[in-house]
Structures are given as structure tokens and as C-alpha cells.
Amino acid sequence: MKRNEIGEKILLGLYDLFSATEIIFSRDSLWRKMQRLGSAPDRNSFVKSFNSLQRSGFWRLSKSGKYELTKKGMTKLERLGFRESIKKQKWDGWWRVVVFDITEDKRAARDALRRKLKGFGFYPLQKSVFVFPFDCQKEIMALADFFEASENIEYITAKALGEKEQEIKRFFNLGRN
């Protein structure tokens, strides 16, 4: 794997490490997270790429001894499409249903995916079934690739949701569309 590919994986590893308000992390926490998700390069390559990204200005060492994402780092994450929430569109009357079945041995990925869907504003219909009123297939496929769970995630478009539809419309402030 080339150094810039490892660097991109490291940046993507940051995606689930912090919330929108949290931009401080440790090198070891990032390394452990990447290992849990099975996307960590060997330790030596990781350290070299991590240091290269720091020299490139994506993060800096803070006074507390932790790393802090810079504006340049945030911009890079946005370009990669993982920091922006899904933009609201005019509702077309179709529901987007995300269904996943990720095994226990990938629990960290499953839980992180669930947190991200909630963070994007999806309605949790069940533990592994989420609903959204706007087209987001590209973003969901990017998340599936990131969590290496493409075979375990289905993106379904549906016209109706059954008994909970009115409740879900209220959740999204869609009124009686």
C-alpha cells in the first residue's frame, strides 16, 4: 500500500474517533480504532504516514500532548465526504431504508455505523433498520465501504412504511405530504 493511501486510511480512521465538537485525539487511539476495524497498516507504515500527515499540516500536537485536527485536516475530511451530514433535499415521497446485519465479530463497525446513521439524522425503526426521506445512496455506500461491510448493508427505496409512517413523518417534520 502506498504512503498516500495509508494516509487517507488514517484520515478516514479519524472519522469515527470524534464528534463534531471533539477534534483532539491520540496517535494510539487512532491506531487501535483502525485495528478494531481491520484497516490498520503495519505499525511502522502507520507511524511514518501519521508523521507525514502531521508535517503536511493536517494536525498538530497540542499543549496537552494530544493531536488536534487543523482546518486543513477538517477540509480534507470534508473532501473525503465523511464530515458533512447528508444535505436535506425536497422530499420526493420515497423513503430510504438502510438495513444491516453485521456479525458480532465486527461489533465495533456495527456500533459505529449505527452511531453515524443516528448522527446523520436517520430514524431508527429497529436496531439495524434506519429510515431517511432523502436520497443518500452514495453516502451509505461510502459508509459501507469505510466499515468494510458492503455485503452486509442494504439500501432500499420504499413508498410506504406501514403503521409508523405518520410518526416518522413527524420526526422529519414532513407534515402530511
XYZ file of N, CA, C and O in Angstrom, residues 31-91:
244
model
N -4.710 4.395 16.090
C -4.142 3.094 15.711
C -5.045 1.953 16.184
O -5.368 1.042 15.435
N -5.501 2.024 17.444
C -6.376 0.968 17.992
C -7.696 0.898 17.242
O -8.200 -0.177 16.950
N -8.267 2.061 16.922
C -9.530 2.090 16.190
C -9.366 1.440 14.824
O -10.188 0.631 14.396
N -8.289 1.764 14.132
C -8.047 1.182 12.808
C -7.838 -0.331 12.916
O -8.285 -1.086 12.061
N -7.187 -0.771 13.978
C -7.008 -2.218 14.183
C -8.353 -2.904 14.402
O -8.605 -3.964 13.831
N -9.216 -2.306 15.235
C -10.535 -2.890 15.501
C -11.343 -3.040 14.218
O -12.079 -4.000 14.056
N -11.226 -2.072 13.333
C -11.976 -2.124 12.078
C -11.258 -2.931 11.010
O -11.765 -3.108 9.910
N -10.072 -3.414 11.338
C -9.329 -4.245 10.396
C -8.716 -3.476 9.247
O -8.409 -4.045 8.206
N -8.520 -2.154 9.414
C -7.985 -1.356 8.314
C -6.616 -0.764 8.632
O -6.159 0.131 7.938
N -5.963 -1.260 9.670
C -4.679 -0.695 10.066
C -3.542 -1.298 9.236
O -3.458 -2.508 9.078
N -2.664 -0.441 8.700
C -1.452 -0.948 8.057
C -0.497 -1.428 9.157
O -0.808 -1.308 10.344
N 0.655 -1.939 8.788
C 1.608 -2.323 9.834
C 2.008 -1.075 10.618
O 1.926 0.043 10.130
N 2.435 -1.263 11.861
C 2.702 -0.146 12.787
C 3.724 0.845 12.218
O 3.550 2.057 12.316
N 4.786 0.347 11.605
C 5.833 1.207 11.060
C 5.273 2.106 9.950
O 5.525 3.314 9.929
N 4.508 1.533 9.031
C 3.902 2.326 7.944
C 2.920 3.345 8.507
O 2.849 4.479 8.034
N 2.154 2.929 9.514
C 1.207 3.830 10.156
C 1.926 5.049 10.736
O 1.539 6.188 10.489
N 2.989 4.810 11.496
C 3.719 5.902 12.148
C 4.324 6.848 11.105
O 4.222 8.065 11.225
N 4.928 6.281 10.058
C 5.521 7.128 9.006
C 4.454 7.996 8.339
O 4.643 9.194 8.138
N 3.309 7.389 7.991
C 2.234 8.149 7.340
C 1.617 9.165 8.291
O 1.319 10.293 7.897
N 1.441 8.771 9.546
C 0.887 9.673 10.550
C 1.777 10.913 10.674
O 1.292 12.048 10.645
N 3.082 10.697 10.803
C 4.023 11.814 10.929
C 4.052 12.664 9.667
O 4.154 13.893 9.737
N 3.949 12.032 8.509
C 3.917 12.769 7.246
C 2.684 13.671 7.174
O 2.769 14.822 6.745
N 1.531 13.140 7.606
C 0.303 13.946 7.619
C 0.427 15.108 8.592
O -0.065 16.204 8.327
N 1.114 14.886 9.701
C 1.333 15.976 10.657
C 2.232 17.049 10.025
O 1.936 18.240 10.107
N 3.327 16.629 9.374
C 4.213 17.594 8.708
C 3.479 18.349 7.595
O 3.781 19.505 7.315
N 2.493 17.698 6.982
C 1.709 18.332 5.920
C 0.657 19.291 6.465
O -0.039 19.950 5.696
N 0.501 19.327 7.788
C -0.390 20.303 8.394
C -1.811 19.835 8.629
O -2.704 20.651 8.842
N -2.063 18.518 8.608
C -3.414 18.037 8.850
C -3.768 18.039 10.328
O -4.926 18.116 10.697
N -2.772 17.913 11.191
C -2.958 18.037 12.623
C -1.684 18.526 13.255
O -0.633 18.541 12.645
N -1.825 18.958 14.507
C -0.656 19.438 15.249
C -0.753 18.905 16.669
O -1.825 18.551 17.153
N 0.381 18.880 17.325
C 0.438 18.444 18.714
C 0.004 19.609 19.590
O 0.543 20.712 19.499
N -0.997 19.372 20.442
C -1.494 20.439 21.320
C -0.658 20.494 22.595
O 0.167 19.612 22.854
N -0.894 21.500 23.403
C -0.171 21.654 24.670
C -0.437 20.494 25.617
O 0.391 20.175 26.462
N -1.591 19.851 25.463
C -1.952 18.737 26.346
C -1.253 17.431 25.944
O -1.390 16.426 26.627
N -0.515 17.463 24.831
C 0.176 16.262 24.371
C -0.674 15.395 23.462
O -0.255 14.314 23.060
N -1.874 15.849 23.139
C -2.754 15.143 22.202
C -2.656 15.837 20.850
O -2.173 16.961 20.749
N -3.129 15.156 19.817
C -3.134 15.750 18.484
C -4.444 16.459 18.257
O -5.499 16.047 18.735
N -4.355 17.542 17.507
C -5.505 18.389 17.259
C -5.645 18.562 15.751
O -4.686 18.922 15.070
N -6.825 18.272 15.236
C -7.083 18.411 13.814
C -7.065 19.888 13.441
O -7.645 20.715 14.140
N -6.388 20.229 12.359
C -6.318 21.613 11.895
C -7.447 21.877 10.909
O -8.157 20.961 10.485
N -7.567 23.127 10.508
C -8.567 23.483 9.498
C -8.282 22.722 8.203
O -9.201 22.238 7.543
N -7.016 22.594 7.852
C -6.636 21.845 6.653
C -7.068 20.383 6.773
O -7.560 19.787 5.818
N -6.930 19.809 7.970
C -7.357 18.432 8.204
C -8.858 18.279 8.082
O -9.356 17.310 7.496
N -9.606 19.235 8.640
C -11.067 19.197 8.533
C -11.492 19.314 7.078
O -12.389 18.614 6.627
N -10.830 20.182 6.325
C -11.149 20.349 4.916
C -10.924 19.050 4.150
O -11.734 18.657 3.315
N -9.832 18.375 4.464
C -9.539 17.095 3.815
C -10.627 16.073 4.127
O -11.094 15.355 3.234
N -11.051 16.004 5.386
C -12.120 15.072 5.755
C -13.414 15.412 5.015
O -14.127 14.528 4.551
N -13.711 16.700 4.899
C -14.913 17.112 4.169
C -14.820 16.688 2.709
O -15.788 16.203 2.141
N -13.643 16.869 2.120
C -13.463 16.447 0.722
C -13.664 14.955 0.574
O -14.160 14.480 -0.434
N -13.276 14.200 1.573
C -13.472 12.755 1.527
C -14.939 12.389 1.745
O -15.328 11.247 1.572
N -15.742 13.353 2.126
C -17.177 13.145 2.220
C -17.670 12.519 3.506
O -18.816 12.092 3.575
N -16.842 12.504 4.553
C -17.257 11.846 5.775
C -17.605 12.802 6.901
O -18.101 12.370 7.922
N -17.350 14.084 6.772
C -17.673 15.004 7.860
C -18.964 15.766 7.600
O -19.527 16.331 8.515
N -19.399 15.808 6.354
C -20.633 16.531 6.069
C -21.813 15.632 6.357
O -21.811 14.473 6.010
N -22.817 16.163 7.015
C -24.040 15.375 7.153
C -24.767 15.442 5.811
O -24.490 16.303 4.984
N -25.666 14.539 5.609
C -26.385 14.470 4.348
C -27.272 15.704 4.236
O -28.049 16.010 5.127
N -27.133 16.407 3.131
C -27.882 17.642 2.940
C -29.363 17.335 2.698
O -29.699 16.423 1.974
N -30.209 18.129 3.319
C -31.656 17.951 3.153
C -32.073 18.416 1.759
O -31.583 19.405 1.247
N -32.957 17.670 1.181
C -33.487 17.974 -0.137
C -34.999 18.089 0.004
O -35.545 17.846 1.069
N -35.679 18.437 -1.062
C -37.134 18.410 -1.052
C -37.556 16.943 -1.105
O -37.063 16.179 -1.926
N -38.459 16.569 -0.220
C -38.883 15.169 -0.146
C -39.648 14.775 -1.405
O -40.584 15.455 -1.822
